[in-house]
Short mmCIF file of C-alpha atoms in Angstrom, two decimals:
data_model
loop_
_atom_site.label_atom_id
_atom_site.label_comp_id
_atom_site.label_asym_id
_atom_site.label_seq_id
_atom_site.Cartn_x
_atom_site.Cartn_y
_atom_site.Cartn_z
CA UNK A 18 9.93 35.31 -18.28
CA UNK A 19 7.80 32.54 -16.16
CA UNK A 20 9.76 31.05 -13.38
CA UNK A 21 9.14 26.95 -14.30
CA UNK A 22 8.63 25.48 -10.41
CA UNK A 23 9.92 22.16 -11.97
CA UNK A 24 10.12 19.64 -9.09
CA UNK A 25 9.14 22.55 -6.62
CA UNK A 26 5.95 22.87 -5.59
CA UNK A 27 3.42 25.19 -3.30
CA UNK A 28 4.29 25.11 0.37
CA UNK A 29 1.99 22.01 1.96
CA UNK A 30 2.44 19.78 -1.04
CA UNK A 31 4.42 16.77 -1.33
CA UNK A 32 7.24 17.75 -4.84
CA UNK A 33 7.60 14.69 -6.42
CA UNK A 34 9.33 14.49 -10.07
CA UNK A 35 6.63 11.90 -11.41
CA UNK A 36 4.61 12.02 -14.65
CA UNK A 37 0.97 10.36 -13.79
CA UNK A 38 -0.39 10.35 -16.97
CA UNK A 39 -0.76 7.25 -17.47
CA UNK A 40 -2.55 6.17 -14.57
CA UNK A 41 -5.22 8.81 -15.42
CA UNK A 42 -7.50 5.72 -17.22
CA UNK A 43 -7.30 4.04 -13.52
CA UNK A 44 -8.63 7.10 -12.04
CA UNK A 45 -11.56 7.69 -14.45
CA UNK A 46 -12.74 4.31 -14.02
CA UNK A 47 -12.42 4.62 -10.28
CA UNK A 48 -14.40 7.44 -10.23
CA UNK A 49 -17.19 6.09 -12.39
CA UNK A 50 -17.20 2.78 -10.21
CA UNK A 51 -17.08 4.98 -7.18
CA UNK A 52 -14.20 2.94 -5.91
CA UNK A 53 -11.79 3.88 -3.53
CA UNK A 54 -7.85 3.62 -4.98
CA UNK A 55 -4.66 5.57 -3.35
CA UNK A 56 -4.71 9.06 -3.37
CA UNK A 57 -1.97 10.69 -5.54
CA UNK A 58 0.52 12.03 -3.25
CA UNK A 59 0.64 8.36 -1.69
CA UNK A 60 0.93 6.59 -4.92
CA UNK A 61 3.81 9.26 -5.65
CA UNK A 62 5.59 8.07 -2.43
CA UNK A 63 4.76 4.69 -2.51
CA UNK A 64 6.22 4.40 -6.14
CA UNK A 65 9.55 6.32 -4.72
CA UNK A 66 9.98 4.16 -1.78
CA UNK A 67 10.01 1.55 -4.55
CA UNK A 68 12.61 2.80 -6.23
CA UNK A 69 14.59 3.14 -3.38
CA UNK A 70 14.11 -0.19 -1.74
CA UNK A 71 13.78 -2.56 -5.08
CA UNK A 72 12.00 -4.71 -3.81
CA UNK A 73 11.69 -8.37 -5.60
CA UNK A 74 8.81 -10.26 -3.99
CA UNK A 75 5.71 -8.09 -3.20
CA UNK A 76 2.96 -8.57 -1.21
CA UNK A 77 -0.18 -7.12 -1.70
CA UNK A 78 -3.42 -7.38 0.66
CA UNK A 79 -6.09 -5.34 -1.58
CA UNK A 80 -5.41 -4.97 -4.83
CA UNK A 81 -8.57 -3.54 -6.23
CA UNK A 82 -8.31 -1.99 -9.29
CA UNK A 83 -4.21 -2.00 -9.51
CA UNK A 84 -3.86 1.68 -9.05
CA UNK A 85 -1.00 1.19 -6.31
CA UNK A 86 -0.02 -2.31 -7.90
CA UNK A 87 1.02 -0.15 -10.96
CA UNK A 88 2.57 2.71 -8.94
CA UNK A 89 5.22 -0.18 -7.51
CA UNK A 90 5.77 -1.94 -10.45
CA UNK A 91 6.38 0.84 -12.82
CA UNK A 92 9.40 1.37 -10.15
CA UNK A 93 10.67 -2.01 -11.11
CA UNK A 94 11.90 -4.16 -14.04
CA UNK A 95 10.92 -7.27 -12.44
CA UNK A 96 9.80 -9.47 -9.57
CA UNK A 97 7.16 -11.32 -7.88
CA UNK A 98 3.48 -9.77 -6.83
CA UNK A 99 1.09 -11.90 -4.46
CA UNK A 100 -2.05 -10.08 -5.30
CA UNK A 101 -5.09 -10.29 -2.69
CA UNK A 102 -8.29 -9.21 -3.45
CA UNK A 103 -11.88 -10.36 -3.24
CA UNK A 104 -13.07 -9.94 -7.14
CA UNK A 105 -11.14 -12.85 -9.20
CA UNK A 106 -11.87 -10.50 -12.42
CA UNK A 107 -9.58 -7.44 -11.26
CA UNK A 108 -6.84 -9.94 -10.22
CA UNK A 109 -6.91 -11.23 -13.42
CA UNK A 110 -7.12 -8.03 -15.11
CA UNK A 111 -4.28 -5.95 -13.04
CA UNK A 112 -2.04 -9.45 -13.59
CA UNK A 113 -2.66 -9.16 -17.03
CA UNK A 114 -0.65 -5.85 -17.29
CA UNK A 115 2.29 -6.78 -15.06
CA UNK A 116 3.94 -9.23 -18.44
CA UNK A 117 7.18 -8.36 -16.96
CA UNK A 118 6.49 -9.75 -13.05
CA UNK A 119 5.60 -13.47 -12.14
CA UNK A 120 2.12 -12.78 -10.21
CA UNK A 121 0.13 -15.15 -7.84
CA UNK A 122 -3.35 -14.09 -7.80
CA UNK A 123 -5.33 -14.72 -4.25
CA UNK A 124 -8.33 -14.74 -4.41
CA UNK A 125 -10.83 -14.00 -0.90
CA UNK A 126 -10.43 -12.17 2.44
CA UNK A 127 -6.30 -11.25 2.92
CA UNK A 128 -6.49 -13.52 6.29
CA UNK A 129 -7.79 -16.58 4.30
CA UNK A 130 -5.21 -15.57 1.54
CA UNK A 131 -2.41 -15.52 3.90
CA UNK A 132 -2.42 -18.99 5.15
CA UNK A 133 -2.67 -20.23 1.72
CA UNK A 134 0.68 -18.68 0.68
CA UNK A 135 3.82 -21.18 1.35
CA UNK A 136 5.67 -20.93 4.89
CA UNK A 137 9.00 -20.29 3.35
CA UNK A 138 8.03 -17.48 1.66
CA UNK A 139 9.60 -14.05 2.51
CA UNK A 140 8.69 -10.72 1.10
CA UNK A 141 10.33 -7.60 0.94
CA UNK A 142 7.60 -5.15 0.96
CA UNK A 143 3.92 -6.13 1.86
CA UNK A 144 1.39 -3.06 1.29
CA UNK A 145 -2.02 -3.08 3.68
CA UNK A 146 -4.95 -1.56 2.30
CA UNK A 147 -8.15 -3.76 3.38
CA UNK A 148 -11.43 -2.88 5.03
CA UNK A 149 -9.98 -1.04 8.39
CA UNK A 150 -11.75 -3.39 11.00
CA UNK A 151 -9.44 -5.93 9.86
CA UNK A 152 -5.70 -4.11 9.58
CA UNK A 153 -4.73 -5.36 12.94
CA UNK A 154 -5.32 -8.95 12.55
CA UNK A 155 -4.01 -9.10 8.97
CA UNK A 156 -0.65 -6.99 10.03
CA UNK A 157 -0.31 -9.64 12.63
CA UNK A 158 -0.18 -12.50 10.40
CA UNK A 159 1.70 -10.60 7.52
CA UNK A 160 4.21 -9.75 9.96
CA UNK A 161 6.02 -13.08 9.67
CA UNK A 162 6.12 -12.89 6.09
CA UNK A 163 8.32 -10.15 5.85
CA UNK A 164 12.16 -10.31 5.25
CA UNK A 165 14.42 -8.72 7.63
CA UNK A 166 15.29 -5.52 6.31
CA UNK A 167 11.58 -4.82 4.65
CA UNK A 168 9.25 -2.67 4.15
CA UNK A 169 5.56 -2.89 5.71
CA UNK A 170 3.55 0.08 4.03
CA UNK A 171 -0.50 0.47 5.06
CA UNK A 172 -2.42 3.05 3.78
CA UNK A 173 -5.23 5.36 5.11
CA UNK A 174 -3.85 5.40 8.57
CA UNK A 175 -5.74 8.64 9.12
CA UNK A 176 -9.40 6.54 8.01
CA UNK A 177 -11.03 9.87 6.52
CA UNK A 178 -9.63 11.71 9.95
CA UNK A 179 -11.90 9.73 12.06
CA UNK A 180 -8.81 8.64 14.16
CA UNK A 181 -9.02 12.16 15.47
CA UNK A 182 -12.51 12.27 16.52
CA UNK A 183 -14.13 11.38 20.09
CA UNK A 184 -16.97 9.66 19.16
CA UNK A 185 -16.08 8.10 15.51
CA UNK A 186 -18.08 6.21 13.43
CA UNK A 187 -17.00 2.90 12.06
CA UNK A 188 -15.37 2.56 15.76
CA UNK A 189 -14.21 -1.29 15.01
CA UNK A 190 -11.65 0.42 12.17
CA UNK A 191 -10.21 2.62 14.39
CA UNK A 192 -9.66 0.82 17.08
CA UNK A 193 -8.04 -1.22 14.77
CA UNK A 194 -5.98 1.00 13.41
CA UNK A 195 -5.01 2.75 16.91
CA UNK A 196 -3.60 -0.81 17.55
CA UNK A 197 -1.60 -1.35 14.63
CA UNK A 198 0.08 2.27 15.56
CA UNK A 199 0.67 1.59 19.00
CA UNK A 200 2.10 -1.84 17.87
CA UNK A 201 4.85 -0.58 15.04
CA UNK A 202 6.34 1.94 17.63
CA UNK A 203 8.09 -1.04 18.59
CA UNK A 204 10.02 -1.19 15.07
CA UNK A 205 11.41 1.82 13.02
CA UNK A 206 8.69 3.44 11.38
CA UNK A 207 7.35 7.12 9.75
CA UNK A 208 3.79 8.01 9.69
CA UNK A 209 3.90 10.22 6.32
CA UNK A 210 1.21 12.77 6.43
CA UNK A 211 0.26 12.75 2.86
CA UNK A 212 -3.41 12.37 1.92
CA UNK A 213 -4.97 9.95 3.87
CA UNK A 214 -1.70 9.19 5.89
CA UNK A 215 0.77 6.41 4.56
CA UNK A 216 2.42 4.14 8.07
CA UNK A 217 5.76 2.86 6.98
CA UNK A 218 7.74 0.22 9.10
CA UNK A 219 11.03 -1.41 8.96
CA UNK A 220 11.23 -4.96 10.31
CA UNK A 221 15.20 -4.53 11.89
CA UNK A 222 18.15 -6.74 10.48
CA UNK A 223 19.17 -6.42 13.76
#
């Protein structure tokens, strides 16, 4: 009889009891558009960290198609997104299928979008996945925004692997990003080598 690996997986890969299905329509249309969304593995984690942390009023600096908006929110029953993006249309669109979550839809580059968002406001996770050149100055300012005792999550820390290399290109991204690492080693924080390598930091209730 066939041994069922169940939530087991091959050594290397990241077991995660999670049925994608039906997130497969994102990925098509991603890959027809030939635009860039979280890789699985990520989305896996990023939905369990979810789960874990509940949080109620999200933050998200590039939205894009919704792929990871829909990862967190199919973690949750409800709560608040801030959605940042440049396109208007997939704001609307990925807003559209959130009926159970009070979004705010912001609309332009994520340091324009931040200053528009009230000063009171507090978030309990904020998720960074912009253009790389600007992670450092938009972590900076999100920073503030974030509730003692959340979660800052930003995506492709690796950038492709060019981190790693001597003479990179796009050099303005990671330098960037070579910043933003050096800067959360002052907080609690995991760099999760999944995919394209997923930087999570605690802000300390401390």
């Amino acid at each position: 009889m066939e041994r069922k690996m169940s939530i087991l997986t091959a050594p290397g890969r990241w077991g995660f009891n999670f049925d994608e299905s039906e997130f497969e329509g994102i990925k098509r249309e991603a890959e027809k558009l030939c635009y860039p969304i979280l890789k699985s593995d990520s989305a896996k984690l990023l939905h369990f960290l979810c789960l874990i942390h509940r949080p109620r009023h999200i933050l998200e600096l590039g939205t894009g198609l919704g792929y990871s908006t829909r990862h967190m929110a199919a973690a949750l029953s409800t709560g608040t997104f801030y959605l940042c993006d440049y396109n208007p249309e997939l704001l609307d669109t990925v807003a559209s299928d959130l009926p159970l979550f009070d979004c705010y839809k912001l609309s332009g580059p994520a340091n324009e979008s931040l200053l528009t968002i009230p000063e009171e406001q507090k978030f309990d996770l904020i998720f960074l996945d912009i253009d790389k050149r600007d992670y450092l100055e938009v972590f900076e300012m999100s920073w503030p925004k974030l509730r003692l005792g959340g979660l800052m999550i930003v995506d492709n820390i690796f950038f492709s692997g060019r981190v790693f290399e001597d003479h990179p290109t796009k050099k303005a991204g990671v330098n960037s990003i070579h910043q933003l690492v050096e800067l959360a080693e002052k907080w609690p924080s995991c760099l999760f080598p999944c995919d394209d390598g997923l930087l999570v930091i605690t802000k300390p209730d401390y």
